[in-house]
Amino acid sequence: MSRSGANHRPETYRIFQAMRPEYLSKKLTSPIPTKDGGTLRTIQQGCQYMAAISKEREQRRHWQQVRELIDQEADVDAISWKLRIAVLKDAKLDVSALSEPLA
């Protein structure tokens, strides 16, 4: 997933840009294929995805939980799980493209 900063809400994108590159480049436990933005493979791609979704979607509790974990630089396993759940709750998970089951 490669999107430029021009496609993102500036306030959200700036927050993620200020984070450590070595943290943002960590790979998720498994790729998360989405129906609206390619496949998320790193924490940075998850951040870019969040910055590109609507303000309404981003305000939902499941996205706020993802953001809180990223802000805390939480373990990649926790972020991967919450990110996958958030995409799923928004009905944006491309289940047909999953390489392994959710359970």
N, CA, C and O atoms as a Tinker XYZ file with bonds, in Angstrom:
   412  protein
     1  N      0.842000   -1.165000    0.000000    73     2
     2  CA     0.000000    0.000000    0.000000    64     1     3
     3  C      0.885000    1.225000    0.000000    63     2     4     5
     4  O      1.629000    1.450000    0.955000    81     3
     5  N      0.822000    1.999000   -1.021000    73     3     6
     6  CA     1.638000    3.200000   -1.053000    64     5     7
     7  C      0.776000    4.393000   -1.384000    63     6     8     9
     8  O      0.299000    4.550000   -2.507000    81     7
     9  N      0.587000    5.225000   -0.389000    73     7    10
    10  CA    -0.192000    6.439000   -0.552000    64     9    11
    11  C      0.655000    7.605000   -0.111000    63    10    12    13
    12  O      1.445000    7.483000    0.826000    81    11
    13  N      0.504000    8.717000   -0.763000    73    11    14
    14  CA     1.272000    9.897000   -0.380000    64    13    15
    15  C      0.549000   10.644000    0.720000    63    14    16    17
    16  O     -0.649000   10.451000    0.926000    81    15
    17  N      1.260000   11.483000    1.414000    73    15    18
    18  CA     0.677000   12.275000    2.485000    64    17    19
    19  C     -0.434000   13.181000    2.008000    63    18    20    21
    20  O     -1.265000   13.593000    2.817000    81    19
    21  N     -0.486000   13.508000    0.733000    73    19    22
    22  CA    -1.504000   14.392000    0.199000    64    21    23
    23  C     -2.898000   13.783000    0.314000    63    22    24    25
    24  O     -3.885000   14.519000    0.309000    81    23
    25  N     -3.005000   12.476000    0.415000    73    23    26
    26  CA    -4.302000   11.804000    0.500000    64    25    27
    27  C     -4.792000   11.656000    1.936000    63    26    28    29
    28  O     -5.856000   11.080000    2.161000    81    27
    29  N     -4.056000   12.152000    2.892000    73    27    30
    30  CA    -4.379000   11.944000    4.290000    64    29    31
    31  C     -4.832000   13.234000    4.948000    63    30    32    33
    32  O     -4.544000   14.333000    4.474000    81    31
    33  N     -5.558000   13.071000    6.065000    73    31    34
    34  CA    -5.890000   14.232000    6.878000    64    33    35
    35  C     -4.594000   14.695000    7.537000    63    34    36    37
    36  O     -3.943000   13.909000    8.226000    81    35
    37  N     -4.215000   15.934000    7.342000    73    35    38
    38  CA    -2.918000   16.420000    7.833000    64    37    39
    39  C     -2.678000   16.210000    9.320000    63    38    40    41
    40  O     -1.570000   15.848000    9.714000    81    39
    41  N     -3.697000   16.428000   10.162000    73    39    42
    42  CA    -3.482000   16.321000   11.607000    64    41    43
    43  C     -3.138000   14.901000   12.031000    63    42    44    45
    44  O     -2.275000   14.704000   12.886000    81    43
    45  N     -3.798000   13.916000   11.447000    73    43    46
    46  CA    -3.528000   12.515000   11.775000    64    45    47
    47  C     -2.186000   12.089000   11.194000    63    46    48    49
    48  O     -1.393000   11.431000   11.868000    81    47
    49  N     -1.936000   12.461000    9.960000    73    47    50
    50  CA    -0.707000   12.051000    9.286000    64    49    51
    51  C      0.532000   12.609000   10.000000    63    50    52    53
    52  O      1.535000   11.907000   10.124000    81    51
    53  N      0.473000   13.851000   10.466000    73    51    54
    54  CA     1.616000   14.472000   11.159000    64    53    55
    55  C      1.994000   13.717000   12.423000    63    54    56    57
    56  O      3.176000   13.561000   12.729000    81    55
    57  N      0.994000   13.249000   13.155000    73    55    58
    58  CA     1.248000   12.511000   14.402000    64    57    59
    59  C      2.055000   11.254000   14.106000    63    58    60    61
    60  O      3.034000   10.961000   14.793000    81    59
    61  N      1.645000   10.516000   13.087000    73    59    62
    62  CA     2.331000    9.276000   12.755000    64    61    63
    63  C      3.716000    9.529000   12.156000    63    62    64    65
    64  O      4.634000    8.738000   12.370000    81    63
    65  N      3.872000   10.617000   11.415000    73    63    66
    66  CA     5.177000   10.939000   10.823000    64    65    67
    67  C      6.221000   11.209000   11.892000    63    66    68    69
    68  O      7.410000   10.993000   11.660000    81    67
    69  N      5.802000   11.673000   13.047000    73    67    70
    70  CA     6.735000   12.014000   14.116000    64    69    71
    71  C      7.246000   10.791000   14.878000    63    70    72    73
    72  O      8.121000   10.922000   15.734000    81    71
    73  N      6.718000    9.620000   14.581000    73    71    74
    74  CA     7.121000    8.416000   15.298000    64    73    75
    75  C      8.433000    7.856000   14.767000    63    74    76    77
    76  O      8.860000    8.182000   13.660000    81    75
    77  N      9.061000    7.013000   15.570000    73    75    78
    78  CA    10.350000    6.418000   15.188000    64    77    79
    79  C     10.206000    5.527000   13.955000    63    78    80    81
    80  O      9.350000    4.643000   13.936000    81    79
    81  N     11.023000    5.744000   12.932000    73    79    82
    82  CA    10.953000    4.941000   11.707000    64    81    83
    83  C     11.157000    3.448000   11.949000    63    82    84    85
    84  O     10.529000    2.625000   11.283000    81    83
    85  N     12.025000    3.090000   12.890000    73    83    86
    86  CA    12.268000    1.670000   13.150000    64    85    87
    87  C     11.034000    0.992000   13.749000    63    86    88    89
    88  O     10.819000   -0.203000   13.545000    81    87
    89  N     10.234000    1.747000   14.479000    73    87    90
    90  CA     8.979000    1.199000   15.011000    64    89    91
    91  C      7.948000    1.068000   13.890000    63    90    92    93
    92  O      7.309000    0.027000   13.740000    81    91
    93  N      7.799000    2.117000   13.120000    73    91    94
    94  CA     6.813000    2.119000   12.042000    64    93    95
    95  C      7.086000    1.052000   10.988000    63    94    96    97
    96  O      6.159000    0.561000   10.344000    81    95
    97  N      8.337000    0.698000   10.813000    73    95    98
    98  CA     8.688000   -0.270000    9.770000    64    97    99
    99  C      8.493000   -1.732000   10.211000    63    98   100   101
   100  O      8.698000   -2.649000    9.416000    81    99
   101  N      8.102000   -1.946000   11.461000    73    99   102
   102  CA     7.886000   -3.323000   11.931000    64   101   103
   103  C      6.753000   -3.970000   11.151000    63   102   104   105
   104  O      5.713000   -3.363000   10.897000    81   103
   105  N      6.992000   -5.234000   10.776000    73   103   106
   106  CA     5.983000   -5.989000   10.034000    64   105   107
   107  C      4.881000   -6.479000   10.968000    63   106   108   109
   108  O      5.146000   -6.902000   12.093000    81   107
   109  N      3.647000   -6.417000   10.486000    73   107   110
   110  CA     2.520000   -6.971000   11.227000    64   109   111
   111  C      2.675000   -8.483000   11.265000    63   110   112   113
   112  O      3.417000   -9.048000   10.461000    81   111
   113  N      1.989000   -9.144000   12.184000    73   111   114
   114  CA     2.147000  -10.593000   12.317000    64   113   115
   115  C      1.711000  -11.331000   11.063000    63   114   116   117
   116  O      2.249000  -12.394000   10.751000    81   115
   117  N      0.747000  -10.783000   10.344000    73   115   118
   118  CA     0.351000  -11.305000    9.030000    64   117   119
   119  C     -0.278000  -10.152000    8.249000    63   118   120   121
   120  O     -0.863000   -9.246000    8.843000    81   119
   121  N     -0.160000  -10.184000    6.935000    73   119   122
   122  CA    -0.732000   -9.106000    6.120000    64   121   123
   123  C     -2.248000   -8.996000    6.324000    63   122   124   125
   124  O     -2.931000   -9.992000    6.563000    81   123
   125  N     -2.753000   -7.769000    6.225000    73   123   126
   126  CA    -4.181000   -7.514000    6.371000    64   125   127
   127  C     -4.696000   -6.934000    5.049000    63   126   128   129
   128  O     -4.526000   -5.746000    4.777000    81   127
   129  N     -5.329000   -7.788000    4.229000    73   127   130
   130  CA    -5.865000   -7.296000    2.961000    64   129   131
   131  C     -7.156000   -6.509000    3.200000    63   130   132   133
   132  O     -8.042000   -6.963000    3.924000    81   131
   133  N     -7.253000   -5.333000    2.588000    73   131   134
   134  CA    -8.449000   -4.513000    2.755000    64   133   135
   135  C     -9.185000   -4.374000    1.428000    63   134   136   137
   136  O     -8.607000   -4.532000    0.353000    81   135
   137  N    -10.448000   -4.082000    1.533000    73   135   138
   138  CA   -11.266000   -3.885000    0.335000    64   137   139
   139  C    -11.072000   -2.494000   -0.253000    63   138   140   141
   140  O    -11.465000   -2.240000   -1.391000    81   139
   141  N    -10.473000   -1.602000    0.509000    73   139   142
   142  CA   -10.381000   -0.217000    0.055000    64   141   143
   143  C     -8.988000    0.402000    0.081000    63   142   144   145
   144  O     -8.864000    1.619000   -0.063000    81   143
   145  N     -7.951000   -0.386000    0.258000    73   143   146
   146  CA    -6.646000    0.264000    0.321000    64   145   147
   147  C     -5.468000   -0.659000    0.188000    63   146   148   149
   148  O     -4.400000   -0.342000    0.711000    81   147
   149  N     -5.596000   -1.775000   -0.477000    73   147   150
   150  CA    -4.465000   -2.674000   -0.639000    64   149   151
   151  C     -4.292000   -3.591000    0.553000    63   150   152   153
   152  O     -5.261000   -3.971000    1.210000    81   151
   153  N     -3.048000   -3.942000    0.823000    73   151   154
   154  CA    -2.731000   -4.863000    1.908000    64   153   155
   155  C     -1.804000   -4.184000    2.901000    63   154   156   157
   156  O     -0.777000   -3.620000    2.522000    81   155
   157  N     -2.170000   -4.243000    4.164000    73   155   158
   158  CA    -1.362000   -3.636000    5.231000    64   157   159
   159  C     -0.348000   -4.664000    5.699000    63   158   160   161
   160  O     -0.716000   -5.762000    6.116000    81   159
   161  N      0.927000   -4.310000    5.632000    73   159   162
   162  CA     1.994000   -5.232000    6.020000    64   161   163
   163  C      2.866000   -4.708000    7.160000    63   162   164   165
   164  O      3.545000   -5.490000    7.826000    81   163
   165  N      2.857000   -3.408000    7.389000    73   163   166
   166  CA     3.685000   -2.811000    8.439000    64   165   167
   167  C      2.835000   -1.880000    9.299000    63   166   168   169
   168  O      1.720000   -1.511000    8.929000    81   167
   169  N      3.383000   -1.512000   10.446000    73   167   170
   170  CA     2.695000   -0.551000   11.301000    64   169   171
   171  C      2.511000    0.761000   10.546000    63   170   172   173
   172  O      1.462000    1.396000   10.659000    81   171
   173  N      3.508000    1.170000    9.786000    73   171   174
   174  CA     3.406000    2.416000    9.026000    64   173   175
   175  C      2.248000    2.362000    8.031000    63   174   176   177
   176  O      1.516000    3.342000    7.889000    81   175
   177  N      2.074000    1.252000    7.353000    73   175   178
   178  CA     0.961000    1.133000    6.422000    64   177   179
   179  C     -0.376000    1.188000    7.165000    63   178   180   181
   180  O     -1.355000    1.728000    6.651000    81   179
   181  N     -0.410000    0.633000    8.363000    73   179   182
   182  CA    -1.609000    0.745000    9.193000    64   181   183
   183  C     -1.893000    2.196000    9.548000    63   182   184   185
   184  O     -3.044000    2.631000    9.530000    81   183
   185  N     -0.850000    2.938000    9.869000    73   183   186
   186  CA    -0.990000    4.367000   10.175000    64   185   187
   187  C     -1.476000    5.139000    8.956000    63   186   188   189
   188  O     -2.362000    5.987000    9.063000    81   187
   189  N     -0.901000    4.847000    7.807000    73   187   190
   190  CA    -1.319000    5.523000    6.578000    64   189   191
   191  C     -2.779000    5.212000    6.267000    63   190   192   193
   192  O     -3.528000    6.089000    5.837000    81   191
   193  N     -3.174000    3.979000    6.482000    73   191   194
   194  CA    -4.561000    3.581000    6.264000    64   193   195
   195  C     -5.479000    4.375000    7.190000    63   194   196   197
   196  O     -6.497000    4.912000    6.751000    81   195
   197  N     -5.121000    4.448000    8.464000    73   195   198
   198  CA    -5.929000    5.195000    9.429000    64   197   199
   199  C     -6.035000    6.661000    9.055000    63   198   200   201
   200  O     -7.097000    7.266000    9.202000    81   199
   201  N     -4.945000    7.236000    8.574000    73   199   202
   202  CA    -4.947000    8.651000    8.200000    64   201   203
   203  C     -5.797000    8.902000    6.959000    63   202   204   205
   204  O     -6.216000   10.034000    6.715000    81   203
   205  N     -6.053000    7.858000    6.173000    73   203   206
   206  CA    -6.811000    8.018000    4.929000    64   205   207
   207  C     -8.308000    7.721000    5.094000    63   206   208   209
   208  O     -9.103000    8.077000    4.224000    81   207
   209  N     -8.697000    7.075000    6.195000    73   207   210
   210  CA   -10.117000    6.775000    6.373000    64   209   211
   211  C    -10.854000    8.042000    6.793000    63   210   212   213
   212  O    -10.236000    9.033000    7.181000    81   211
   213  N    -12.165000    7.996000    6.711000    73   211   214
   214  CA   -12.958000    9.172000    7.061000    64   213   215
   215  C    -12.817000    9.505000    8.544000    63   214   216   217
   216  O    -12.513000    8.644000    9.369000    81   215
   217  N    -13.043000   10.757000    8.850000    73   215   218
   218  CA   -12.996000   11.215000   10.239000    64   217   219
   219  C    -14.015000   10.420000   11.068000    63   218   220   221
   220  O    -13.744000   10.055000   12.212000    81   219
   221  N    -15.181000   10.158000   10.480000    73   219   222
   222  CA   -16.216000    9.389000   11.178000    64   221   223
   223  C    -15.720000    7.994000   11.541000    63   222   224   225
   224  O    -15.906000    7.540000   12.670000    81   223
   225  N    -15.090000    7.313000   10.584000    73   223   226
   226  CA   -14.554000    5.975000   10.869000    64   225   227
   227  C    -13.472000    6.040000   11.929000    63   226   228   229
   228  O    -13.449000    5.217000   12.845000    81   227
   229  N    -12.585000    6.998000   11.816000    73   227   230
   230  CA   -11.467000    7.090000   12.751000    64   229   231
   231  C    -11.936000    7.333000   14.183000    63   230   232   233
   232  O    -11.238000    6.967000   15.129000    81   231
   233  N    -13.098000    7.940000   14.355000    73   231   234
   234  CA   -13.619000    8.229000   15.687000    64   233   235
   235  C    -14.256000    7.016000   16.358000    63   234   236   237
   236  O    -14.563000    7.065000   17.549000    81   235
   237  N    -14.459000    5.938000   15.623000    73   235   238
   238  CA   -15.051000    4.735000   16.202000    64   237   239
   239  C    -14.092000    4.142000   17.236000    63   238   240   241
   240  O    -12.873000    4.226000   17.087000    81   239
   241  N    -14.655000    3.547000   18.276000    73   239   242
   242  CA   -13.867000    3.037000   19.405000    64   241   243
   243  C    -12.775000    2.071000   18.969000    63   242   244   245
   244  O    -11.665000    2.125000   19.497000    81   243
   245  N    -13.066000    1.185000   18.015000    73   243   246
   246  CA   -12.050000    0.205000   17.618000    64   245   247
   247  C    -10.856000    0.888000   16.950000    63   246   248   249
   248  O     -9.730000    0.411000   17.088000    81   247
   249  N    -11.073000    1.990000   16.231000    73   247   250
   250  CA    -9.930000    2.706000   15.639000    64   249   251
   251  C     -9.191000    3.502000   16.699000    63   250   252   253
   252  O     -7.971000    3.651000   16.623000    81   251
   253  N     -9.914000    4.016000   17.690000    73   251   254
   254  CA    -9.262000    4.732000   18.778000    64   253   255
   255  C     -8.348000    3.792000   19.567000    63   254   256   257
   256  O     -7.280000    4.197000   20.025000    81   255
   257  N     -8.773000    2.542000   19.722000    73   255   258
   258  CA    -7.939000    1.556000   20.412000    64   257   259
   259  C     -6.659000    1.274000   19.625000    63   258   260   261
   260  O     -5.582000    1.148000   20.207000    81   259
   261  N     -6.782000    1.176000   18.308000    73   259   262
   262  CA    -5.585000    0.975000   17.475000    64   261   263
   263  C     -4.649000    2.160000   17.642000    63   262   264   265
   264  O     -3.446000    1.991000   17.843000    81   263
   265  N     -5.203000    3.347000   17.557000    73   263   266
   266  CA    -4.372000    4.553000   17.665000    64   265   267
   267  C     -3.673000    4.627000   19.024000    63   266   268   269
   268  O     -2.496000    4.978000   19.094000    81   267
   269  N     -4.383000    4.302000   20.091000    73   267   270
   270  CA    -3.786000    4.319000   21.429000    64   269   271
   271  C     -2.601000    3.359000   21.510000    63   270   272   273
   272  O     -1.559000    3.701000   22.071000    81   271
   273  N     -2.758000    2.168000   20.954000    73   271   274
   274  CA    -1.665000    1.189000   20.970000    64   273   275
   275  C     -0.456000    1.704000   20.185000    63   274   276   277
   276  O      0.687000    1.568000   20.621000    81   275
   277  N     -0.728000    2.294000   19.028000    73   275   278
   278  CA     0.378000    2.817000   18.210000    64   277   279
   279  C      1.059000    3.982000   18.923000    63   278   280   281
   280  O      2.287000    4.073000   18.934000    81   279
   281  N      0.264000    4.873000   19.518000    73   279   282
   282  CA     0.835000    6.005000   20.267000    64   281   283
   283  C      1.749000    5.534000   21.392000    63   282   284   285
   284  O      2.740000    6.188000   21.716000    81   283
   285  N      1.400000    4.375000   21.992000    73   283   286
   286  CA     2.194000    3.805000   23.084000    64   285   287
   287  C      3.346000    2.943000   22.574000    63   286   288   289
   288  O      4.124000    2.403000   23.359000    81   287
   289  N      3.447000    2.821000   21.243000    73   287   290
   290  CA     4.427000    1.937000   20.618000    64   289   291
   291  C      4.319000    0.528000   21.217000    63   290   292   293
   292  O      5.307000   -0.090000   21.613000    81   291
   293  N      3.092000    0.064000   21.261000    73   291   294
   294  CA     2.796000   -1.259000   21.816000    64   293   295
   295  C      3.398000   -2.364000   20.955000    63   294   296   297
   296  O      3.874000   -2.130000   19.844000    81   295
   297  N      3.361000   -3.561000   21.498000    73   295   298
   298  CA     3.864000   -4.751000   20.834000    64   297   299
   299  C      3.163000   -4.947000   19.492000    63   298   300   301
   300  O      1.958000   -4.725000   19.375000    81   299
   301  N      3.914000   -5.359000   18.495000    73   299   302
   302  CA     3.374000   -5.534000   17.155000    64   301   303
   303  C      2.257000   -6.575000   17.114000    63   302   304   305
   304  O      1.352000   -6.460000   16.288000    81   303
   305  N      2.295000   -7.574000   17.973000    73   303   306
   306  CA     1.225000   -8.578000   18.019000    64   305   307
   307  C     -0.106000   -7.930000   18.404000    63   306   308   309
   308  O     -1.138000   -8.208000   17.793000    81   307
   309  N     -0.074000   -7.076000   19.407000    73   307   310
   310  CA    -1.295000   -6.398000   19.859000    64   309   311
   311  C     -1.835000   -5.466000   18.782000    63   310   312   313
   312  O     -3.039000   -5.428000   18.532000    81   311
   313  N     -0.952000   -4.725000   18.155000    73   311   314
   314  CA    -1.377000   -3.810000   17.096000    64   313   315
   315  C     -1.928000   -4.583000   15.907000    63   314   316   317
   316  O     -2.952000   -4.199000   15.343000    81   315
   317  N     -1.273000   -5.649000   15.525000    73   315   318
   318  CA    -1.743000   -6.465000   14.402000    64   317   319
   319  C     -3.159000   -6.963000   14.661000    63   318   320   321
   320  O     -4.020000   -6.893000   13.784000    81   319
   321  N     -3.394000   -7.461000   15.859000    73   319   322
   322  CA    -4.705000   -8.006000   16.209000    64   321   323
   323  C     -5.771000   -6.914000   16.179000    63   322   324   325
   324  O     -6.819000   -7.090000   15.556000    81   323
   325  N     -5.513000   -5.782000   16.850000    73   323   326
   326  CA    -6.500000   -4.701000   16.920000    64   325   327
   327  C     -6.746000   -4.084000   15.549000    63   326   328   329
   328  O     -7.875000   -3.714000   15.228000    81   327
   329  N     -5.703000   -3.973000   14.745000    73   327   330
   330  CA    -5.842000   -3.417000   13.403000    64   329   331
   331  C     -6.724000   -4.325000   12.538000    63   330   332   333
   332  O     -7.599000   -3.849000   11.814000    81   331
   333  N     -6.485000   -5.619000   12.624000    73   331   334
   334  CA    -7.291000   -6.585000   11.860000    64   333   335
   335  C     -8.750000   -6.517000   12.309000    63   334   336   337
   336  O     -9.655000   -6.526000   11.475000    81   335
   337  N     -8.983000   -6.449000   13.612000    73   335   338
   338  CA   -10.342000   -6.369000   14.149000    64   337   339
   339  C    -11.023000   -5.078000   13.682000    63   338   340   341
   340  O    -12.198000   -5.100000   13.317000    81   339
   341  N    -10.303000   -3.967000   13.689000    73   339   342
   342  CA   -10.885000   -2.684000   13.268000    64   341   343
   343  C    -11.300000   -2.727000   11.799000    63   342   344   345
   344  O    -12.387000   -2.274000   11.442000    81   343
   345  N    -10.436000   -3.268000   10.957000    73   343   346
   346  CA   -10.766000   -3.386000    9.531000    64   345   347
   347  C    -11.971000   -4.314000    9.363000    63   346   348   349
   348  O    -12.861000   -4.036000    8.559000    81   347
   349  N    -12.001000   -5.404000   10.111000    73   347   350
   350  CA   -13.114000   -6.350000   10.052000    64   349   351
   351  C    -14.419000   -5.697000   10.511000    63   350   352   353
   352  O    -15.451000   -5.866000    9.862000    81   351
   353  N    -14.388000   -4.959000   11.613000    73   351   354
   354  CA   -15.597000   -4.317000   12.137000    64   353   355
   355  C    -16.174000   -3.307000   11.151000    63   354   356   357
   356  O    -17.383000   -3.075000   11.138000    81   355
   357  N    -15.332000   -2.715000   10.339000    73   355   358
   358  CA   -15.797000   -1.763000    9.322000    64   357   359
   359  C    -16.192000   -2.461000    8.025000    63   358   360   361
   360  O    -16.497000   -1.802000    7.031000    81   359
   361  N    -16.189000   -3.792000    8.032000    73   359   362
   362  CA   -16.526000   -4.591000    6.847000    64   361   363
   363  C    -15.609000   -4.261000    5.675000    63   362   364   365
   364  O    -16.044000   -4.239000    4.523000    81   363
   365  N    -14.341000   -4.006000    5.974000    73   363   366
   366  CA   -13.365000   -3.674000    4.935000    64   365   367
   367  C    -12.287000   -4.739000    4.791000    63   366   368   369
   368  O    -11.382000   -4.589000    3.970000    81   367
   369  N    -12.365000   -5.815000    5.576000    73   367   370
   370  CA   -11.391000   -6.902000    5.474000    64   369   371
   371  C    -11.714000   -7.733000    4.238000    63   370   372   373
   372  O    -12.834000   -8.219000    4.082000    81   371
   373  N    -10.732000   -7.893000    3.368000    73   371   374
   374  CA   -10.919000   -8.699000    2.153000    64   373   375
   375  C    -10.655000  -10.158000    2.512000    63   374   376   377
   376  O     -9.544000  -10.662000    2.345000    81   375
   377  N    -11.689000  -10.821000    3.003000    73   375   378
   378  CA   -11.579000  -12.190000    3.490000    64   377   379
   379  C    -11.106000  -13.131000    2.383000    63   378   380   381
   380  O    -10.385000  -14.090000    2.656000    81   379
   381  N    -11.499000  -12.873000    1.156000    73   379   382
   382  CA   -11.106000  -13.752000    0.046000    64   381   383
   383  C     -9.605000  -13.723000   -0.206000    63   382   384   385
   384  O     -9.070000  -14.648000   -0.818000    81   383
   385  N     -8.913000  -12.682000    0.252000    73   383   386
   386  CA    -7.481000  -12.563000    0.032000    64   385   387
   387  C     -6.641000  -13.017000    1.227000    63   386   388   389
   388  O     -5.412000  -12.962000    1.172000    81   387
   389  N     -7.280000  -13.458000    2.289000    73   387   390
   390  CA    -6.542000  -13.904000    3.469000    64   389   391
   391  C     -5.765000  -15.170000    3.170000    63   390   392   393
   392  O     -6.275000  -16.100000    2.544000    81   391
   393  N     -4.516000  -15.192000    3.630000    73   391   394
   394  CA    -3.676000  -16.379000    3.420000    64   393   395
   395  C     -3.818000  -17.381000    4.551000    63   394   396   397
   396  O     -3.455000  -18.549000    4.409000    81   395
   397  N     -4.354000  -16.916000    5.687000    73   395   398
   398  CA    -4.560000  -17.808000    6.814000    64   397   399
   399  C     -5.845000  -17.423000    7.522000    63   398   400   401
   400  O     -6.261000  -16.269000    7.416000    81   399
   401  N     -6.486000  -18.316000    8.228000    73   399   402
   402  CA    -7.758000  -18.015000    8.884000    64   401   403
   403  C     -7.605000  -17.016000   10.014000    63   402   404   405
   404  O     -6.518000  -16.864000   10.570000    81   403
   405  N     -8.693000  -16.331000   10.359000    73   403   406
   406  CA    -8.677000  -15.347000   11.431000    64   405   407
   407  C     -8.503000  -15.978000   12.801000    63   406   408   409
   408  O     -7.878000  -15.370000   13.670000    81   407
   409  N     -9.019000  -17.146000   13.023000    73   407   410
   410  CA    -8.990000  -17.764000   14.349000    64   409   411
   411  C     -7.640000  -18.304000   14.707000    63   410   412
   412  O     -7.463000  -18.853000   15.795000    81   411
